[in-house]
Every structure is written in structure tokens, then in C-alpha cells.
mmCIF file of C-alpha atoms in Angstrom:
data_model
loop_
_atom_site.group_PDB
_atom_site.id
_atom_site.type_symbol
_atom_site.label_atom_id
_atom_site.label_comp_id
_atom_site.label_asym_id
_atom_site.label_seq_id
_atom_site.Cartn_x
_atom_site.Cartn_y
_atom_site.Cartn_z
ATOM 1 C CA MET A 1 109.778 -71.575 -14.853
ATOM 2 C CA THR A 2 106.409 -70.638 -13.079
ATOM 3 C CA MET A 3 103.488 -68.517 -14.259
ATOM 4 C CA HIS A 4 101.584 -66.272 -11.963
ATOM 5 C CA TRP A 5 98.539 -64.365 -12.378
ATOM 6 C CA ILE A 6 98.879 -60.654 -11.608
ATOM 7 C CA ALA A 7 95.698 -58.801 -12.499
ATOM 8 C CA GLY A 8 92.682 -59.278 -14.890
ATOM 9 C CA GLN A 9 89.903 -57.310 -16.490
ATOM 10 C CA THR A 10 86.725 -58.027 -18.046
ATOM 11 C CA SER A 11 84.517 -55.708 -20.319
ATOM 12 C CA THR A 12 81.033 -55.108 -19.379
ATOM 13 C CA GLY A 13 80.190 -53.474 -22.673
ATOM 14 C CA SER A 14 81.302 -49.918 -21.722
ATOM 15 C CA THR A 15 84.990 -49.928 -22.059
ATOM 16 C CA GLY A 16 87.346 -49.606 -25.097
ATOM 17 C CA VAL A 17 90.803 -50.498 -23.390
ATOM 18 C CA PHE A 18 92.247 -52.589 -20.799
ATOM 19 C CA SER A 19 94.899 -51.100 -18.418
ATOM 20 C CA PHE A 20 97.330 -52.592 -16.067
ATOM 21 C CA THR A 21 99.116 -50.340 -13.525
ATOM 22 C CA ASN A 22 101.645 -50.426 -10.667
ATOM 23 C CA ILE A 23 103.036 -54.016 -12.355
ATOM 24 C CA PRO A 24 105.352 -55.721 -9.791
ATOM 25 C CA GLN A 25 109.079 -55.419 -10.993
ATOM 26 C CA THR A 26 109.777 -58.897 -9.371
ATOM 27 C CA PHE A 27 109.088 -61.044 -12.545
ATOM 28 C CA GLN A 28 111.419 -62.088 -15.295
ATOM 29 C CA HIS A 29 108.871 -61.761 -18.006
ATOM 30 C CA LEU A 30 105.336 -60.851 -18.731
ATOM 31 C CA GLN A 31 102.469 -62.466 -20.681
ATOM 32 C CA ILE A 32 99.179 -61.287 -21.322
ATOM 33 C CA ARG A 33 96.222 -63.579 -22.526
ATOM 34 C CA ILE A 34 93.448 -61.968 -24.144
ATOM 35 C CA THR A 35 90.118 -62.907 -25.646
ATOM 36 C CA ALA A 36 88.184 -60.025 -27.185
ATOM 37 C CA ARG A 37 85.834 -58.708 -29.586
ATOM 38 C CA SER A 38 84.751 -55.107 -30.670
ATOM 39 C CA THR A 39 81.347 -53.917 -31.195
ATOM 40 C CA TYR A 40 82.527 -51.716 -34.075
ATOM 41 C CA THR A 41 81.573 -53.127 -37.518
ATOM 42 C CA GLY A 42 84.637 -52.217 -39.344
ATOM 43 C CA ALA A 43 88.127 -53.645 -39.396
ATOM 44 C CA GLU A 44 89.983 -53.572 -36.020
ATOM 45 C CA ASN A 45 93.480 -54.068 -34.813
ATOM 46 C CA MET A 46 94.598 -54.307 -31.374
ATOM 47 C CA PHE A 47 96.814 -51.540 -30.043
ATOM 48 C CA MET A 48 99.023 -51.205 -26.910
ATOM 49 C CA ARG A 49 101.048 -48.590 -25.155
ATOM 50 C CA ILE A 50 103.252 -48.608 -22.184
ATOM 51 C CA ASN A 51 104.244 -46.361 -19.305
ATOM 52 C CA ASN A 52 101.577 -44.035 -19.977
ATOM 53 C CA SER A 53 103.444 -42.596 -22.890
ATOM 54 C CA SER A 54 102.434 -41.633 -26.639
ATOM 55 C CA SER A 55 106.065 -41.467 -27.559
ATOM 56 C CA SER A 56 106.787 -42.548 -31.067
ATOM 57 C CA TRP A 57 109.199 -45.222 -30.070
ATOM 58 C CA TRP A 58 107.369 -48.309 -31.560
ATOM 59 C CA SER A 59 108.274 -50.295 -34.633
ATOM 60 C CA GLY A 60 107.181 -53.552 -35.605
ATOM 61 C CA HIS A 61 106.543 -56.470 -38.117
ATOM 62 C CA ALA A 62 103.956 -58.828 -38.965
ATOM 63 C CA LEU A 63 103.582 -62.312 -40.711
ATOM 64 C CA GLY A 64 99.735 -63.106 -41.396
ATOM 65 C CA GLY A 65 97.338 -64.680 -43.360
ATOM 66 C CA GLN A 66 93.449 -64.374 -44.076
ATOM 67 C CA GLY A 67 92.858 -67.923 -45.276
ATOM 68 C CA THR A 68 94.068 -67.401 -48.929
ATOM 69 C CA SER A 69 97.384 -65.695 -48.975
ATOM 70 C CA ALA A 70 100.123 -64.700 -46.744
ATOM 71 C CA TYR A 71 101.223 -61.071 -46.032
ATOM 72 C CA ALA A 72 103.996 -59.411 -44.358
ATOM 73 C CA ALA A 73 103.751 -55.984 -43.049
ATOM 74 C CA SER A 74 105.888 -53.279 -40.903
ATOM 75 C CA TYR A 75 105.707 -50.123 -39.347
ATOM 76 C CA THR A 76 108.229 -47.574 -37.680
ATOM 77 C CA SER A 77 107.952 -44.620 -35.585
ATOM 78 C CA ASN A 78 104.477 -45.401 -34.223
ATOM 79 C CA SER A 79 103.051 -43.931 -31.203
ATOM 80 C CA TYR A 80 101.770 -47.298 -30.048
ATOM 81 C CA ALA A 81 102.333 -51.069 -30.868
ATOM 82 C CA ASP A 82 100.046 -52.178 -33.591
ATOM 83 C CA PHE A 83 99.003 -55.683 -33.179
ATOM 84 C CA THR A 84 96.804 -58.245 -34.624
ATOM 85 C CA ALA A 85 93.298 -57.980 -36.138
ATOM 86 C CA ILE A 86 90.511 -58.924 -33.689
ATOM 87 C CA ALA A 87 87.031 -60.065 -34.012
ATOM 88 C CA ASN A 88 84.435 -57.234 -34.553
ATOM 89 C CA GLY A 89 80.903 -56.693 -34.771
ATOM 90 C CA SER A 90 80.493 -58.194 -38.173
ATOM 91 C CA GLN A 91 81.724 -61.618 -36.946
ATOM 92 C CA SER A 92 79.076 -64.337 -36.023
ATOM 93 C CA ALA A 93 77.786 -63.935 -32.460
ATOM 94 C CA ASN A 94 80.033 -65.077 -29.580
ATOM 95 C CA VAL A 95 83.167 -65.372 -31.878
ATOM 96 C CA PHE A 96 85.907 -63.753 -30.094
ATOM 97 C CA SER A 97 89.631 -63.331 -31.048
ATOM 98 C CA ALA A 98 92.450 -64.854 -28.905
ATOM 99 C CA ALA A 99 95.925 -63.571 -28.449
ATOM 100 C CA ILE A 100 98.960 -64.076 -26.306
ATOM 101 C CA ILE A 101 101.549 -61.246 -25.768
ATOM 102 C CA ASP A 102 105.016 -62.051 -24.463
ATOM 103 C CA ILE A 103 106.995 -58.931 -23.045
ATOM 104 C CA PHE A 104 110.586 -60.051 -22.229
ATOM 105 C CA ASP A 105 112.562 -58.601 -19.611
ATOM 106 C CA TYR A 106 110.227 -56.026 -18.975
ATOM 107 C CA ALA A 107 111.935 -54.649 -15.803
ATOM 108 C CA SER A 108 115.284 -54.175 -17.277
ATOM 109 C CA THR A 109 116.375 -50.589 -17.258
ATOM 110 C CA THR A 110 119.007 -51.414 -19.896
ATOM 111 C CA LYS A 111 117.217 -53.261 -22.664
ATOM 112 C CA ASN A 112 115.022 -51.678 -25.185
ATOM 113 C CA LYS A 113 111.681 -53.670 -25.051
ATOM 114 C CA THR A 114 110.906 -56.393 -27.388
ATOM 115 C CA ILE A 115 107.393 -57.901 -27.501
ATOM 116 C CA LYS A 116 105.978 -60.872 -29.373
ATOM 117 C CA LEU A 117 102.192 -61.523 -30.230
ATOM 118 C CA ILE A 118 100.390 -64.355 -31.668
ATOM 119 C CA GLY A 119 96.867 -63.719 -32.197
ATOM 120 C CA GLY A 120 94.017 -63.886 -34.524
ATOM 121 C CA PHE A 121 90.359 -65.462 -35.001
ATOM 122 C CA ASP A 122 88.531 -67.797 -37.264
ATOM 123 C CA ASN A 123 85.067 -67.293 -38.200
ATOM 124 C CA ASN A 124 84.079 -70.288 -39.887
ATOM 125 C CA GLY A 125 84.561 -68.901 -43.403
ATOM 126 C CA SER A 126 86.761 -65.756 -42.699
ATOM 127 C CA GLY A 127 89.447 -64.855 -40.142
ATOM 128 C CA TYR A 128 92.885 -63.659 -39.551
ATOM 129 C CA MET A 129 96.057 -65.236 -37.982
ATOM 130 C CA GLU A 130 99.248 -63.455 -37.268
ATOM 131 C CA ILE A 131 102.416 -63.434 -35.458
ATOM 132 C CA ARG A 132 104.040 -60.060 -34.751
ATOM 133 C CA GLY A 133 107.034 -58.606 -33.103
ATOM 134 C CA ALA A 134 107.303 -55.016 -31.709
ATOM 135 C CA LEU A 135 110.059 -52.894 -30.467
ATOM 136 C CA ALA A 136 109.733 -49.988 -28.041
ATOM 137 C CA LEU A 137 112.969 -48.134 -27.994
ATOM 138 C CA THR A 138 112.934 -47.166 -24.427
ATOM 139 C CA THR A 139 115.016 -48.743 -21.698
ATOM 140 C CA GLY A 140 112.638 -47.820 -18.968
ATOM 141 C CA ALA A 141 111.150 -50.561 -16.992
ATOM 142 C CA ILE A 142 107.658 -51.353 -17.922
ATOM 143 C CA THR A 143 105.333 -50.276 -14.757
ATOM 144 C CA ASP A 144 102.006 -49.877 -16.832
ATOM 145 C CA ILE A 145 100.264 -51.305 -19.916
ATOM 146 C CA HIS A 146 97.578 -49.074 -21.022
ATOM 147 C CA GLN A 147 95.218 -48.558 -24.048
ATOM 148 C CA LEU A 148 95.304 -52.199 -24.654
ATOM 149 C CA GLY A 149 92.656 -53.023 -26.623
ATOM 150 C CA GLY A 150 91.126 -54.226 -30.140
ATOM 151 C CA THR A 151 89.676 -50.567 -30.698
ATOM 152 C CA ALA A 152 90.871 -47.443 -32.233
ATOM 153 C CA VAL A 153 93.735 -45.898 -30.288
ATOM 154 C CA GLY A 154 92.425 -44.321 -27.174
ATOM 155 C CA GLY A 155 89.550 -46.581 -26.885
ATOM 156 C CA ALA A 156 87.201 -44.641 -29.359
ATOM 157 C CA ASN A 157 85.374 -47.926 -29.826
ATOM 158 C CA VAL A 158 83.840 -50.581 -27.275
ATOM 159 C CA LEU A 159 84.936 -53.862 -26.494
ATOM 160 C CA ALA A 160 82.231 -56.420 -26.238
ATOM 161 C CA ALA A 161 80.897 -57.570 -23.092
ATOM 162 C CA GLY A 162 83.001 -60.578 -21.995
ATOM 163 C CA SER A 163 86.113 -59.545 -23.539
ATOM 164 C CA ARG A 164 88.890 -59.986 -21.075
ATOM 165 C CA ALA A 165 92.668 -59.676 -20.585
ATOM 166 C CA ASP A 166 94.747 -61.255 -17.819
ATOM 167 C CA LEU A 167 98.344 -60.359 -17.013
ATOM 168 C CA TYR A 168 100.699 -63.039 -15.836
ATOM 169 C CA GLY A 169 104.320 -62.782 -14.427
ATOM 170 C CA ILE A 170 106.742 -65.346 -15.665
ATOM 171 C CA THR A 171 109.662 -66.283 -13.313
ATOM 172 C CA SER A 172 112.865 -67.699 -14.031
ATOM 173 C CA ASN A 173 112.880 -69.800 -11.136
ATOM 174 C CA PRO A 174 114.700 -73.051 -11.841
ATOM 175 C CA ILE A 175 112.624 -75.146 -9.592
ATOM 176 C CA ALA A 176 110.366 -77.593 -11.537
ATOM 177 C CA THR A 177 106.607 -76.926 -10.527
ATOM 178 C CA GLY A 178 104.766 -78.487 -13.420
ATOM 179 C CA ALA A 179 104.295 -75.280 -15.104
ATOM 180 C CA MET B 1 93.405 -72.869 -6.288
ATOM 181 C CA PRO B 2 96.840 -71.338 -7.401
ATOM 182 C CA LYS B 3 96.558 -68.563 -9.882
ATOM 183 C CA GLY B 4 98.796 -69.392 -12.799
ATOM 184 C CA MET B 5 99.504 -72.577 -14.754
ATOM 185 C CA GLN B 6 99.232 -76.183 -13.514
ATOM 186 C CA THR B 7 99.393 -79.662 -14.970
ATOM 187 C CA ILE B 8 96.155 -81.480 -15.254
ATOM 188 C CA TYR B 9 97.058 -84.505 -16.887
ATOM 189 C CA SER B 10 100.220 -85.768 -19.037
ATOM 190 C CA THR B 11 100.691 -89.033 -20.843
ATOM 191 C CA THR B 12 103.728 -90.541 -22.764
ATOM 192 C CA LEU B 13 102.659 -93.254 -25.217
ATOM 193 C CA SER B 14 104.128 -96.531 -24.855
ATOM 194 C CA THR B 15 102.791 -98.058 -27.930
ATOM 195 C CA VAL B 16 100.907 -96.588 -31.064
ATOM 196 C CA GLN B 17 97.675 -95.080 -30.462
ATOM 197 C CA TYR B 18 95.291 -93.067 -33.071
ATOM 198 C CA THR B 19 93.338 -90.814 -30.418
ATOM 199 C CA VAL B 20 94.563 -89.412 -27.268
ATOM 200 C CA SER B 21 91.792 -88.419 -24.990
ATOM 201 C CA PHE B 22 91.613 -85.836 -22.224
ATOM 202 C CA ASN B 23 88.194 -86.563 -20.370
ATOM 203 C CA ASN B 24 86.542 -85.265 -17.325
ATOM 204 C CA ILE B 25 88.271 -81.940 -17.722
ATOM 205 C CA PRO B 26 87.988 -80.041 -14.414
ATOM 206 C CA GLN B 27 85.773 -76.920 -14.955
ATOM 207 C CA THR B 28 87.820 -74.886 -12.387
ATOM 208 C CA TYR B 29 90.306 -73.267 -14.576
ATOM 209 C CA THR B 30 90.066 -70.020 -16.911
ATOM 210 C CA ASP B 31 91.947 -71.400 -19.913
ATOM 211 C CA LEU B 32 93.653 -74.641 -21.062
ATOM 212 C CA LYS B 33 96.775 -75.288 -22.866
ATOM 213 C CA ILE B 34 97.907 -78.417 -24.626
ATOM 214 C CA VAL B 35 101.357 -79.359 -25.391
ATOM 215 C CA ILE B 36 102.310 -82.071 -27.882
ATOM 216 C CA SER B 37 105.674 -83.531 -28.733
ATOM 217 C CA GLY B 38 104.320 -85.896 -31.437
ATOM 218 C CA ARG B 39 105.049 -88.129 -34.462
ATOM 219 C CA THR B 40 103.013 -90.286 -36.289
ATOM 220 C CA ASP B 41 103.651 -93.635 -38.359
ATOM 221 C CA ALA B 42 102.042 -92.530 -41.490
ATOM 222 C CA VAL B 43 104.230 -93.517 -44.541
ATOM 223 C CA SER B 44 105.358 -90.005 -45.573
ATOM 224 C CA THR B 45 107.995 -87.428 -44.256
ATOM 225 C CA PHE B 46 105.097 -85.360 -42.563
ATOM 226 C CA ASP B 47 101.525 -86.139 -41.604
ATOM 227 C CA GLY B 48 99.473 -82.990 -42.039
ATOM 228 C CA GLY B 49 96.406 -84.876 -40.606
ATOM 229 C CA PRO B 50 96.581 -84.653 -36.928
ATOM 230 C CA SER B 51 93.513 -82.674 -35.598
ATOM 231 C CA PHE B 52 91.556 -82.272 -32.148
ATOM 232 C CA PHE B 53 87.969 -82.036 -31.350
ATOM 233 C CA MET B 54 85.937 -81.180 -28.352
ATOM 234 C CA ASN B 55 83.014 -82.769 -26.311
ATOM 235 C CA GLY B 56 83.158 -85.648 -28.822
ATOM 236 C CA ASN B 57 81.528 -83.332 -31.496
ATOM 237 C CA VAL B 58 82.828 -84.974 -34.825
ATOM 238 C CA SER B 59 80.046 -83.903 -37.190
ATOM 239 C CA GLY B 60 78.380 -80.836 -38.747
ATOM 240 C CA ASN B 61 81.596 -79.070 -39.839
ATOM 241 C CA LEU B 62 81.578 -76.876 -36.802
ATOM 242 C CA ALA B 63 85.406 -76.553 -36.690
ATOM 243 C CA SER B 64 87.556 -74.460 -38.897
ATOM 244 C CA PHE B 65 90.802 -72.712 -38.810
ATOM 245 C CA THR B 66 92.795 -69.861 -40.566
ATOM 246 C CA ALA B 67 96.536 -70.513 -40.870
ATOM 247 C CA VAL B 68 99.807 -68.978 -41.753
ATOM 248 C CA LYS B 69 102.557 -71.527 -42.655
ATOM 249 C CA SER B 70 106.071 -71.750 -44.035
ATOM 250 C CA ASN B 71 107.891 -74.810 -45.406
ATOM 251 C CA GLY B 72 111.172 -73.074 -45.273
ATOM 252 C CA SER B 73 111.063 -71.618 -48.967
ATOM 253 C CA SER B 74 107.542 -70.039 -49.222
ATOM 254 C CA THR B 75 104.784 -68.729 -46.891
ATOM 255 C CA SER B 76 101.213 -69.191 -47.511
ATOM 256 C CA SER B 77 97.675 -69.112 -45.736
ATOM 257 C CA GLN B 78 94.848 -71.542 -45.801
ATOM 258 C CA ARG B 79 91.418 -71.849 -44.206
ATOM 259 C CA THR B 80 89.667 -75.393 -43.769
ATOM 260 C CA THR B 81 86.222 -76.248 -42.321
ATOM 261 C CA ASP B 82 85.647 -79.600 -41.098
ATOM 262 C CA ASN B 83 84.730 -81.728 -37.923
ATOM 263 C CA ALA B 84 87.910 -81.189 -36.206
ATOM 264 C CA ILE B 85 90.648 -78.488 -36.331
ATOM 265 C CA TYR B 86 93.811 -79.546 -37.854
ATOM 266 C CA ILE B 87 97.066 -78.820 -35.884
ATOM 267 C CA GLY B 88 99.529 -78.894 -38.698
ATOM 268 C CA GLU B 89 102.268 -81.122 -39.990
ATOM 269 C CA VAL B 90 104.263 -83.399 -37.589
ATOM 270 C CA PRO B 91 107.031 -85.756 -38.592
ATOM 271 C CA ALA B 92 106.108 -89.115 -39.826
ATOM 272 C CA ALA B 93 107.475 -92.575 -40.629
ATOM 273 C CA SER B 94 109.736 -91.456 -43.544
ATOM 274 C CA THR B 95 111.640 -89.046 -41.167
ATOM 275 C CA THR B 96 114.655 -89.898 -39.270
ATOM 276 C CA SER B 97 113.775 -91.636 -35.969
ATOM 277 C CA GLY B 98 113.723 -89.645 -33.054
ATOM 278 C CA ILE B 99 112.428 -86.353 -34.435
ATOM 279 C CA PHE B 100 109.322 -85.220 -33.071
ATOM 280 C CA GLY B 101 107.105 -82.130 -33.800
ATOM 281 C CA ALA B 102 106.345 -79.384 -31.411
ATOM 282 C CA VAL B 103 102.702 -78.447 -30.934
ATOM 283 C CA GLU B 104 101.013 -75.759 -28.516
ATOM 284 C CA ILE B 105 97.194 -75.229 -28.471
ATOM 285 C CA TYR B 106 95.705 -72.686 -26.310
ATOM 286 C CA ILE B 107 92.015 -72.538 -25.552
ATOM 287 C CA PRO B 108 90.810 -69.670 -23.665
ATOM 288 C CA GLU B 109 87.591 -69.575 -21.785
ATOM 289 C CA TYR B 110 86.707 -73.188 -22.180
ATOM 290 C CA THR B 111 83.965 -72.949 -19.827
ATOM 291 C CA ALA B 112 82.326 -69.658 -21.005
ATOM 292 C CA GLY B 113 79.165 -69.554 -23.069
ATOM 293 C CA LYS B 114 81.204 -68.500 -26.238
ATOM 294 C CA ASN B 115 82.097 -70.362 -29.359
ATOM 295 C CA LYS B 116 85.728 -71.535 -28.668
ATOM 296 C CA GLN B 117 88.432 -69.766 -30.318
ATOM 297 C CA VAL B 118 91.948 -71.482 -30.098
ATOM 298 C CA LEU B 119 95.347 -70.637 -31.048
ATOM 299 C CA ILE B 120 97.748 -73.069 -32.257
ATOM 300 C CA GLN B 121 101.613 -73.080 -32.804
ATOM 301 C CA ASN B 122 103.472 -75.662 -34.580
ATOM 302 C CA ALA B 123 107.035 -76.236 -35.176
ATOM 303 C CA SER B 124 108.283 -79.583 -36.994
ATOM 304 C CA SER B 125 111.734 -79.731 -38.868
ATOM 305 C CA VAL B 126 113.328 -82.828 -40.309
ATOM 306 C CA ASN B 127 117.092 -82.775 -40.309
ATOM 307 C CA ASN B 128 117.682 -79.489 -42.154
ATOM 308 C CA ALA B 129 115.657 -80.422 -45.070
ATOM 309 C CA THR B 130 111.928 -79.718 -45.166
ATOM 310 C CA ALA B 131 110.341 -78.063 -42.285
ATOM 311 C CA TYR B 132 107.053 -76.573 -41.487
ATOM 312 C CA LEU B 133 105.803 -73.816 -39.274
ATOM 313 C CA ASN B 134 102.374 -73.204 -38.442
ATOM 314 C CA VAL B 135 100.349 -70.596 -36.442
ATOM 315 C CA ARG B 136 96.727 -71.103 -36.723
ATOM 316 C CA ALA B 137 93.340 -69.645 -35.141
ATOM 317 C CA GLY B 138 90.809 -72.236 -34.788
ATOM 318 C CA LEU B 139 87.113 -72.122 -34.099
ATOM 319 C CA PHE B 140 84.684 -74.566 -32.755
ATOM 320 C CA LYS B 141 81.187 -73.093 -33.286
ATOM 321 C CA ASN B 142 79.868 -74.560 -30.052
ATOM 322 C CA PRO B 143 79.426 -72.238 -26.869
ATOM 323 C CA SER B 144 79.210 -75.515 -24.670
ATOM 324 C CA SER B 145 81.735 -75.829 -21.862
ATOM 325 C CA VAL B 146 84.677 -78.046 -22.985
ATOM 326 C CA THR B 147 84.593 -81.360 -20.842
ATOM 327 C CA SER B 148 86.637 -83.514 -23.161
ATOM 328 C CA ILE B 149 89.269 -83.105 -25.912
ATOM 329 C CA GLY B 150 90.369 -85.966 -28.352
ATOM 330 C CA VAL B 151 93.542 -85.544 -30.374
ATOM 331 C CA TYR B 152 93.661 -87.614 -33.737
ATOM 332 C CA GLY B 153 96.655 -88.922 -35.204
ATOM 333 C CA GLY B 154 95.798 -88.001 -38.767
ATOM 334 C CA SER B 155 97.051 -90.279 -41.573
ATOM 335 C CA GLY B 156 98.914 -92.510 -39.145
ATOM 336 C CA ASN B 157 98.882 -93.318 -35.382
ATOM 337 C CA TRP B 158 100.758 -91.252 -32.797
ATOM 338 C CA VAL B 159 103.869 -93.309 -32.123
ATOM 339 C CA ALA B 160 105.332 -94.407 -28.791
ATOM 340 C CA GLY B 161 107.235 -91.684 -27.196
ATOM 341 C CA SER B 162 104.719 -89.041 -28.280
ATOM 342 C CA THR B 163 103.738 -86.848 -25.283
ATOM 343 C CA PHE B 164 100.591 -85.095 -24.491
ATOM 344 C CA THR B 165 100.111 -82.648 -21.675
ATOM 345 C CA LEU B 166 97.112 -80.772 -20.586
ATOM 346 C CA TYR B 167 97.550 -77.670 -18.435
ATOM 347 C CA GLY B 168 94.864 -75.603 -16.650
ATOM 348 C CA ILE B 169 95.589 -71.764 -16.366
ATOM 349 C CA SER B 170 93.681 -69.866 -13.861
ATOM 350 C CA ARG B 171 93.095 -66.196 -12.915
#
């Protein structure tokens, strides 16, 4: 297994979403590593859509905790993947959330797309931690990821300057490379 | 520098050791990842005390975490503020020999002038009895670049055979 950087985006404080287009179809899996914070002062979740579609093909489950009790949640027939809570403008300065999203067999044209996320933030007295699964009932290869952000769907709110997302390709190469 | 993930340093303990340190961490990557296969010699089934700290900063209660965990029969959440971030339970001396816990720590943007937010994944199981699964978000309230990391053994020392690997991830 080797891990290769494909593309990255960093917010300058004027965008609400990240987008990756023309994703190479040459890897086995994709991984997105995110550190983000919204300028919005209310509760914020991270959302994602694929292939420039707002189809209601998403369902998902969550296991999470906010420091005192655990919770579970689910949804169906969503037009977006609903991911974990992220740090917002109410958190201490310079506190960003972190998340890792794994997209398995993204180039397959026969499999529906299953995605795993682990993410959250701690604010030295508050915070959330979640692991989530999402399913997109589409067998189409994923060629773009858009509206990925910790803001209202469509990017109505703004990601704080310094927020970033990096897209990596994971190979199934059997040669040991140290990765 | 290749864009992806590379091993910076890896060690396998040949004897018991309480603290494993990564010093002089190169400042040339974007993110860091630590992978631990570990077990301590605490006189118990599990040791919930292992933790890690950055830049030798072990005072001021600047570290905290929010966790979701399962022990195989129930799920809970907790938050702790201390001088280091606890990484969850690992097998200890009362567990069948040869069973080690699996821990992964992700440290994004370790050179940026931000407080350091980390993600921890931990799975430790002992012979189909008790098991722990932890996911944690941790925070070091210190915007300084991370140049060193130390991993404590908790109530016991890390035993021989425990492995600690530091990876650099670059964009």
C-alpha cells in the first residue's frame, strides 16, 4: 500500500466548501484529510456530495460522544453525506477540527459507494468525537467530490482561513514502501 | 520530497521502557501519524494510563480529549483535561502474553501556528473477553510547531516487543 497526494485546498476565509474535480481513476481507494473551522457561531456539521449530484442517494450512521454521553444517529434519503460536527466560531481561537474520510473502491462501476469518517474536535472543555459510515446508492465511479465543507450545504457559511483539505490516492501495490 | 506518507522513525522495544520519545522531528511534512502496537506491564488486564505529550510540555493542563468508547457491552463518552492526552486502554500484565493493543494517532498541521488537534483510534481486545474500542479527539492548547513527542506507558512500562512508528505525511 502506498499513499499519494492528489490535490489540496486551503481556505483564505472566503469559501464555504472544498471541491476536487477530475479525480484520477488509477487508485484503489481515496482518503481525504481535513482540518477545518467554520466562522459560523452555531452548530456546524460537515457535508459532502459526489459527482456534482444532489440526488437523494445518501444514508448513514453515526456513533459519537460529546464528553458526557455517547449517542447514535442515522439518516436515509439524504441529498448529501452528513458527517461529523466541526469546530465553529464559538470555539477558542485557533482550534480546528480534524477528520479523515476513507472512500473505498471509488472507481468501481459495479459497487455502491461506502465511506467511513472519523473526526471531531476537542476545545479543552467541550467538543465532539464521531465515527460515521455513509452509503451512496450509486455504482458510478467517483470523479469529483464537491461541497465538502463544515458549513451549511452549498457553502452558505465560511470556512475560517487556514482550513484545508487534502485528497490522497491509496494504491493496492503489494511492494513494501514504508507507507 | 515525495507527496504521500513516509516513515520518519520506527523502534521496537527490546526491554521495558516507560517513555518512548520522538525527537528532532523534521519540519518538512504537513501532518504526522504515529502507529503503536503496545502493551504495558501494569498489574491489571488493561492499562488505561498511556498518554502522549508534545514539546516536553507536561504542565498547565493544556491537554484534553473527548472520547467515544465501547467495552464490548456498553458505549460511553468522556472528557479529560490533563498535562498529556490519554490514548486509551492497552493490554497489560494480566492479559494473555503476546496480545498487544493497536493505536493510531493523527496530528495534522504540526508545524502550523494553530492549537494542535489530534485524532486517536485505539482497539485493544483480550482473548474474546473484555475489549476496548476508542476514538478520541485531543487538543494541545499550544500553537508552537511540534518538534518532539513523548509517549508515556501509563500505570506500567511499555513491554519488550512494543513498536512505535512515526510517519510524515506531505502534500
